[in-house]
Structures are given as C-alpha cells and as structure tokens.
Amino acid sequence: MRDRLTIGTRKSALALWQSGFVKDALVAAFPGLRVELLHIVTTGDKTQASNAPMPEIGGKGLFTAELEEALNRGEIDLAVHSLKDLPTVLGPEFVIGAIPARGSAADVLISRSGATLDGLRPGAVIGTSSLRRAAQILNLRPDLKTLNIRGNVDTRLRKLRADGGEFDAILLAQAGIERLGLEREITQVLTDQQMLPAPGQGALAVECRARDAELLSMLRRLHDEPTESEVLAERAFLRELNAGCNTPVAARAVRGAAGSLVFHGRCLTPDGSSLLEVRGEDLAAKAEQLGVRMAQEALARGFRRLCAAG
C-alpha cells in the first residue's frame, strides 16, 4: 500500500477545505499515510477578476484542466473537485475514484437588507455567475435584475456588503457556505421548487489516473454509494442533453424508499420566461438509465426548441 500521496488543489478557501477533507479522510482510513497538498492555479482562478460569464471564458473545465495536466505529468496523485465543475465526460486517462457523502445540494440567498426572495424590492439586483440560478430567479421574479458576479465566496460577500455596492443579494451553494463556517450569512435556503440545483451540486469528486489501481482501491474507502446513484442520474441527464454551462439546466435525484431514486429535472430559457420540467422514478441501481430517460423525455418535449428560443 502507498505510504505517501499528493493532492492537487486550488488555493481558494473552499478548495482547500475540500482537499483537506479528503486528506483527513484518507489519513483516518490509512493510519501512517502521508498526504501533501500541492497548490495549482487554474484558468478559472486567473480570470476571477473578470465579471464575464463563465461560458464566454471557457465553461466546464475552467477549474479542472490544469489539475488534470498535473495528474498526467505525475506531479500529483489525485485532485479534488466540486463535482458540478467537472465535465460529464472525462478523458480516458482519468476516472472519478471516489464520491464522498454529499453535503446540501440547495442554493441560498444572501441579501444585503436581510430580505427573503419574496421580500426583495422590485428591480433589486441579484448577483450570480450561474445562468441556471439567474434563469430560475427570473422565472420566479421577472421584476428582478440579475448581474454577473465572479470571485471566491469571500470576494462575493465583500462585493455584496460594499458601501454603494451594486448588488442587493447574491446566490450561492449552501454546501460551500457551510463548509466555510459562514452559515450566519444565509438569509434564505431556497427549496427545490424555487431553485433546483446544478447536477452534482454539494458533492465532491476525487479524480485520479485510470491506471492507478492501487490508489483506486484505497479511494473506495471514501466512496458513498447513495450519493453516487444521485449524481449519476443528474450527470447522465446533463450529458444526454449535451447541455453545458451556457444552457440553464437543473437536476436533482433523491434516494427514496426501498432502493428507489426520484428524479426532477428543469430546463429554462436564459431569461426565465419559458420552462420545461420532467419527473421520474426508478431503482437506484438504474440511476444512469433514469437520467438518460429523463433527458430523452425533455428532448421529446421540446428541449431544443427551448434552447433556440433563448
């Protein structure tokens, strides 16, 4: 068994928390194992100062490409990602070795005044870098305005609280806020009916080289099968639709009774004016097939027309 591993990580507070979480889990599972963190700057980090929407900069892979390059060169043994940032199709040389138990998949509203979504004034400006979040907010409250905001969690909170700032509220993932111990900042946790999450939101992915059989065996100790079935369905839905981060697509699969999996998918035009929803259920063991079937239903009901209308 290996006695030393190197984890590649971005330097943001949230990325360091995620990598530290995996490091601690590995050390707990394998006493005596030495795990080091190697800081790697990604394209997404280099463009944080820009407020340009992510699809214009590069979309999926913005925060993962350089980590995969380091894996390929053998500089690191594994990389830890927010699963929602990881493309649905990996190169053949890489594999997701573990998906730990999921945190909250929900989105949260953090407002300057303490107002909830229903209480925000008409014309209030909501900051988000996600087309999915923007479209769903505009579907609920077409009187609001959305404005792109980039940066790490702390940066976005500073922009919200700044004197004379342009944002009345921002939208973030609950899991990230909780992992940083910032629960006190949350004004409102949004329900799935209000704001369906991104596929894989709240889950982590531990990526490694596909040929590293020994490490893959070790990583199974960190893996959570209920979480895996949920995110398999969600990511299959996204992959089958061939929808990247330039298309507002949301999905949530939840384990039900007796080994079942309940799926809810949502597709919107970017302005939130049109919406298509699909729902289904199957055995958790058929998670990927369920996601594909739900995507095929969305396509049959006009997903491409919805995209064209946007």
CSV table of N, CA and C in Angstrom, one decimal, residues 15-104:
chain,number,residue,atom,x,y,z
A,15,ALA,N,-11.7,25.4,-1.9
A,15,ALA,CA,-10.9,24.3,-2.5
A,15,ALA,C,-10.0,23.7,-1.4
A,16,LEU,N,-9.4,24.5,-0.6
A,16,LEU,CA,-8.5,24.0,0.5
A,16,LEU,C,-9.3,23.2,1.5
A,17,TRP,N,-10.5,23.6,1.8
A,17,TRP,CA,-11.4,22.8,2.7
A,17,TRP,C,-11.7,21.5,2.1
A,18,GLN,N,-12.0,21.5,0.8
A,18,GLN,CA,-12.4,20.2,0.2
A,18,GLN,C,-11.2,19.2,0.1
A,19,SER,N,-10.0,19.7,-0.2
A,19,SER,CA,-8.9,18.9,-0.3
A,19,SER,C,-8.4,18.4,1.1
A,20,GLY,N,-8.6,19.3,2.1
A,20,GLY,CA,-8.3,19.0,3.5
A,20,GLY,C,-9.2,17.9,4.0
A,21,PHE,N,-10.5,18.0,3.6
A,21,PHE,CA,-11.5,17.0,4.0
A,21,PHE,C,-11.0,15.6,3.4
A,22,VAL,N,-10.6,15.5,2.2
A,22,VAL,CA,-10.2,14.2,1.6
A,22,VAL,C,-8.9,13.8,2.2
A,23,LYS,N,-8.0,14.7,2.5
A,23,LYS,CA,-6.7,14.3,3.1
A,23,LYS,C,-7.0,13.7,4.5
A,24,ASP,N,-7.9,14.3,5.3
A,24,ASP,CA,-8.2,13.8,6.6
A,24,ASP,C,-8.9,12.5,6.6
A,25,ALA,N,-9.7,12.3,5.6
A,25,ALA,CA,-10.4,11.0,5.4
A,25,ALA,C,-9.5,9.9,5.0
A,26,LEU,N,-8.5,10.2,4.2
A,26,LEU,CA,-7.5,9.2,3.8
A,26,LEU,C,-6.6,8.8,5.0
A,27,VAL,N,-6.2,9.8,5.7
A,27,VAL,CA,-5.3,9.6,6.9
A,27,VAL,C,-6.0,8.7,7.9
A,28,ALA,N,-7.3,9.0,8.1
A,28,ALA,CA,-8.1,8.3,9.1
A,28,ALA,C,-8.3,6.8,8.6
A,29,ALA,N,-8.4,6.6,7.3
A,29,ALA,CA,-8.7,5.3,6.8
A,29,ALA,C,-7.4,4.5,6.7
A,30,PHE,N,-6.2,5.2,6.6
A,30,PHE,CA,-4.9,4.5,6.4
A,30,PHE,C,-3.9,5.2,7.4
A,31,PRO,N,-3.9,4.9,8.7
A,31,PRO,CA,-3.0,5.5,9.6
A,31,PRO,C,-1.6,5.3,9.1
A,32,GLY,N,-0.8,6.4,9.3
A,32,GLY,CA,0.6,6.3,8.8
A,32,GLY,C,0.8,6.9,7.4
A,33,LEU,N,-0.3,7.0,6.7
A,33,LEU,CA,-0.2,7.6,5.3
A,33,LEU,C,0.1,9.1,5.4
A,34,ARG,N,1.1,9.5,4.6
A,34,ARG,CA,1.4,10.9,4.5
A,34,ARG,C,0.8,11.5,3.3
A,35,VAL,N,0.0,12.6,3.5
A,35,VAL,CA,-0.7,13.2,2.4
A,35,VAL,C,-0.3,14.7,2.3
A,36,GLU,N,0.2,15.1,1.2
A,36,GLU,CA,0.6,16.5,1.0
A,36,GLU,C,-0.3,17.2,0.0
A,37,LEU,N,-0.5,18.5,0.1
A,37,LEU,CA,-1.3,19.3,-0.8
A,37,LEU,C,-0.3,20.1,-1.7
A,38,LEU,N,-0.6,20.1,-3.0
A,38,LEU,CA,0.2,20.9,-4.0
A,38,LEU,C,-0.8,22.0,-4.6
A,39,HIS,N,-0.5,23.3,-4.4
A,39,HIS,CA,-1.3,24.3,-4.9
A,39,HIS,C,-1.1,24.5,-6.4
A,40,ILE,N,-2.2,24.5,-7.1
A,40,ILE,CA,-2.2,24.7,-8.6
A,40,ILE,C,-3.2,25.8,-9.0
A,41,VAL,N,-2.7,26.7,-9.8
A,41,VAL,CA,-3.6,27.8,-10.3
A,41,VAL,C,-4.2,27.4,-11.6
A,42,THR,N,-5.5,27.5,-11.7
A,42,THR,CA,-6.3,27.2,-12.8
A,42,THR,C,-6.7,28.4,-13.7
A,43,THR,N,-7.2,28.2,-14.9
A,43,THR,CA,-7.7,29.3,-15.7
A,43,THR,C,-8.8,30.0,-15.0
A,44,GLY,N,-9.7,29.2,-14.3
A,44,GLY,CA,-10.8,29.9,-13.6
A,44,GLY,C,-10.3,30.8,-12.5
A,45,ASP,N,-9.1,30.5,-11.9
A,45,ASP,CA,-8.6,31.3,-10.8
A,45,ASP,C,-8.0,32.6,-11.5
A,46,LYS,N,-7.3,32.5,-12.6
A,46,LYS,CA,-6.7,33.6,-13.3
A,46,LYS,C,-7.7,34.6,-13.8
A,47,THR,N,-9.0,34.2,-14.0
A,47,THR,CA,-10.0,35.1,-14.6
A,47,THR,C,-11.0,35.5,-13.6
A,48,GLN,N,-10.7,35.3,-12.3
A,48,GLN,CA,-11.7,35.6,-11.2
A,48,GLN,C,-12.0,37.1,-11.2
A,49,ALA,N,-11.0,37.9,-11.6
A,49,ALA,CA,-11.2,39.4,-11.5
A,49,ALA,C,-12.2,39.8,-12.6
A,50,SER,N,-12.4,39.0,-13.6
A,50,SER,CA,-13.3,39.4,-14.7
A,50,SER,C,-14.7,39.1,-14.3
A,51,ASN,N,-15.7,39.9,-14.7
A,51,ASN,CA,-17.1,39.6,-14.4
A,51,ASN,C,-17.8,39.0,-15.7
A,52,ALA,N,-17.0,38.6,-16.6
A,52,ALA,CA,-17.5,38.0,-17.8
A,52,ALA,C,-18.1,36.6,-17.4
A,53,PRO,N,-19.3,36.3,-18.0
A,53,PRO,CA,-19.9,35.0,-17.7
A,53,PRO,C,-19.0,33.9,-18.1
A,54,MET,N,-19.0,32.8,-17.3
A,54,MET,CA,-18.1,31.7,-17.5
A,54,MET,C,-18.2,31.0,-18.9
A,55,PRO,N,-19.4,30.9,-19.5
A,55,PRO,CA,-19.4,30.4,-20.9
A,55,PRO,C,-18.5,31.1,-21.9
A,56,GLU,N,-18.3,32.5,-21.6
A,56,GLU,CA,-17.5,33.3,-22.5
A,56,GLU,C,-16.0,33.0,-22.3
A,57,ILE,N,-15.7,32.6,-21.1
A,57,ILE,CA,-14.3,32.3,-20.8
A,57,ILE,C,-13.8,30.9,-21.1
A,58,GLY,N,-14.8,30.0,-20.9
A,58,GLY,CA,-14.4,28.6,-21.2
A,58,GLY,C,-15.3,27.5,-20.7
A,59,GLY,N,-16.2,27.9,-19.8
A,59,GLY,CA,-17.2,27.0,-19.3
A,59,GLY,C,-16.6,25.8,-18.5
A,60,LYS,N,-17.2,24.6,-18.6
A,60,LYS,CA,-16.7,23.5,-17.9
A,60,LYS,C,-15.2,23.2,-18.2
A,61,GLY,N,-14.5,22.9,-17.1
A,61,GLY,CA,-13.1,22.7,-17.2
A,61,GLY,C,-12.3,23.9,-16.8
A,62,LEU,N,-12.9,25.0,-16.6
A,62,LEU,CA,-12.2,26.2,-16.1
A,62,LEU,C,-11.4,26.0,-14.9
A,63,PHE,N,-11.9,25.2,-14.0
A,63,PHE,CA,-11.3,25.0,-12.7
A,63,PHE,C,-10.6,23.6,-12.6
A,64,THR,N,-10.6,22.8,-13.7
A,64,THR,CA,-10.1,21.5,-13.6
A,64,THR,C,-9.0,21.1,-14.6
A,65,ALA,N,-8.8,21.8,-15.7
A,65,ALA,CA,-7.9,21.5,-16.7
A,65,ALA,C,-6.5,21.4,-16.2
A,66,GLU,N,-6.0,22.4,-15.5
A,66,GLU,CA,-4.6,22.4,-15.0
A,66,GLU,C,-4.4,21.3,-14.0
A,67,LEU,N,-5.4,21.0,-13.2
A,67,LEU,CA,-5.2,19.8,-12.3
A,67,LEU,C,-5.1,18.5,-13.0
A,68,GLU,N,-5.8,18.3,-14.1
A,68,GLU,CA,-5.7,17.1,-14.9
A,68,GLU,C,-4.3,17.1,-15.6
A,69,GLU,N,-3.8,18.2,-16.0
A,69,GLU,CA,-2.5,18.2,-16.6
A,69,GLU,C,-1.4,17.8,-15.6
A,70,ALA,N,-1.6,18.2,-14.3
A,70,ALA,CA,-0.7,17.8,-13.3
A,70,ALA,C,-0.8,16.3,-13.0
A,71,LEU,N,-2.0,15.8,-13.1
A,71,LEU,CA,-2.2,14.3,-12.9
A,71,LEU,C,-1.5,13.6,-14.0
A,72,ASN,N,-1.6,14.1,-15.2
A,72,ASN,CA,-1.0,13.4,-16.4
A,72,ASN,C,0.5,13.4,-16.3
A,73,ARG,N,1.1,14.5,-15.8
A,73,ARG,CA,2.5,14.6,-15.6
A,73,ARG,C,3.1,13.8,-14.4
A,74,GLY,N,2.2,13.3,-13.6
A,74,GLY,CA,2.6,12.6,-12.4
A,74,GLY,C,3.0,13.5,-11.2
A,75,GLU,N,2.7,14.8,-11.3
A,75,GLU,CA,3.1,15.7,-10.2
A,75,GLU,C,2.2,15.5,-9.0
A,76,ILE,N,1.0,15.1,-9.3
A,76,ILE,CA,0.0,14.8,-8.2
A,76,ILE,C,-0.6,13.4,-8.4
A,77,ASP,N,-1.1,12.9,-7.3
A,77,ASP,CA,-1.8,11.5,-7.4
A,77,ASP,C,-3.3,11.6,-7.6
A,78,LEU,N,-3.9,12.7,-7.1
A,78,LEU,CA,-5.3,12.9,-7.1
A,78,LEU,C,-5.6,14.3,-7.1
A,79,ALA,N,-6.8,14.7,-7.5
A,79,ALA,CA,-7.4,16.0,-7.5
A,79,ALA,C,-8.8,16.0,-6.9
A,80,VAL,N,-9.1,17.0,-6.1
A,80,VAL,CA,-10.5,17.1,-5.5
A,80,VAL,C,-11.2,18.2,-6.2
A,81,HIS,N,-12.4,17.9,-6.7
A,81,HIS,CA,-13.2,18.9,-7.3
A,81,HIS,C,-14.6,19.1,-6.7
A,82,SER,N,-15.2,20.2,-6.9
A,82,SER,CA,-16.7,20.3,-6.7
A,82,SER,C,-17.2,19.5,-8.0
A,83,LEU,N,-18.0,18.5,-7.7
A,83,LEU,CA,-18.5,17.7,-8.8
A,83,LEU,C,-19.2,18.5,-9.9
A,84,LYS,N,-19.9,19.5,-9.5
A,84,LYS,CA,-20.6,20.3,-10.5
A,84,LYS,C,-19.7,21.0,-11.5
A,85,ASP,N,-18.4,21.2,-11.1
A,85,ASP,CA,-17.4,21.8,-12.0
A,85,ASP,C,-16.8,20.9,-13.0
A,86,LEU,N,-17.0,19.6,-12.8
A,86,LEU,CA,-16.3,18.5,-13.5
A,86,LEU,C,-17.1,18.2,-14.8
A,87,PRO,N,-16.5,18.2,-16.0
A,87,PRO,CA,-17.2,17.9,-17.2
A,87,PRO,C,-17.8,16.5,-17.0
A,88,THR,N,-18.9,16.2,-17.7
A,88,THR,CA,-19.6,15.0,-17.6
A,88,THR,C,-18.9,13.8,-18.3
A,89,VAL,N,-18.0,14.1,-19.2
A,89,VAL,CA,-17.2,13.1,-19.9
A,89,VAL,C,-15.7,13.4,-19.6
A,90,LEU,N,-15.0,12.5,-19.0
A,90,LEU,CA,-13.6,12.7,-18.7
A,90,LEU,C,-12.8,12.0,-19.8
A,91,GLY,N,-11.5,12.5,-19.9
A,91,GLY,CA,-10.6,11.8,-20.8
A,91,GLY,C,-10.4,10.4,-20.4
A,92,PRO,N,-10.0,9.5,-21.3
A,92,PRO,CA,-9.9,8.0,-21.0
A,92,PRO,C,-8.8,7.8,-20.0
A,93,GLU,N,-7.9,8.7,-19.8
A,93,GLU,CA,-6.8,8.5,-18.8
A,93,GLU,C,-7.2,8.9,-17.4
A,94,PHE,N,-8.4,9.4,-17.2
A,94,PHE,CA,-8.8,9.8,-15.9
A,94,PHE,C,-10.1,9.1,-15.4
A,95,VAL,N,-10.3,9.0,-14.1
A,95,VAL,CA,-11.5,8.4,-13.6
A,95,VAL,C,-11.8,9.1,-12.3
A,96,ILE,N,-13.1,9.1,-11.9
A,96,ILE,CA,-13.5,9.5,-10.6
A,96,ILE,C,-13.4,8.3,-9.7
A,97,GLY,N,-12.4,8.4,-8.7
A,97,GLY,CA,-12.1,7.3,-7.9
A,97,GLY,C,-13.0,7.2,-6.7
A,98,ALA,N,-13.6,8.4,-6.3
A,98,ALA,CA,-14.5,8.4,-5.1
A,98,ALA,C,-15.4,9.6,-5.1
A,99,ILE,N,-16.6,9.4,-4.7
A,99,ILE,CA,-17.5,10.5,-4.4
A,99,ILE,C,-18.0,10.4,-3.0
A,100,PRO,N,-17.4,11.2,-2.1
A,100,PRO,CA,-17.8,11.1,-0.7
A,100,PRO,C,-19.3,11.5,-0.5
A,101,ALA,N,-19.8,11.3,0.7
A,101,ALA,CA,-21.2,11.6,1.0
A,101,ALA,C,-21.4,13.1,0.7
A,102,ARG,N,-22.6,13.3,0.1
A,102,ARG,CA,-22.9,14.7,-0.3
A,102,ARG,C,-23.3,15.6,0.8
A,103,GLY,N,-22.9,16.9,0.6
A,103,GLY,CA,-23.5,17.9,1.5
A,103,GLY,C,-24.8,18.4,1.0
A,104,SER,N,-25.3,19.5,1.4
A,104,SER,CA,-26.5,20.1,0.9
A,104,SER,C,-26.4,20.4,-0.6
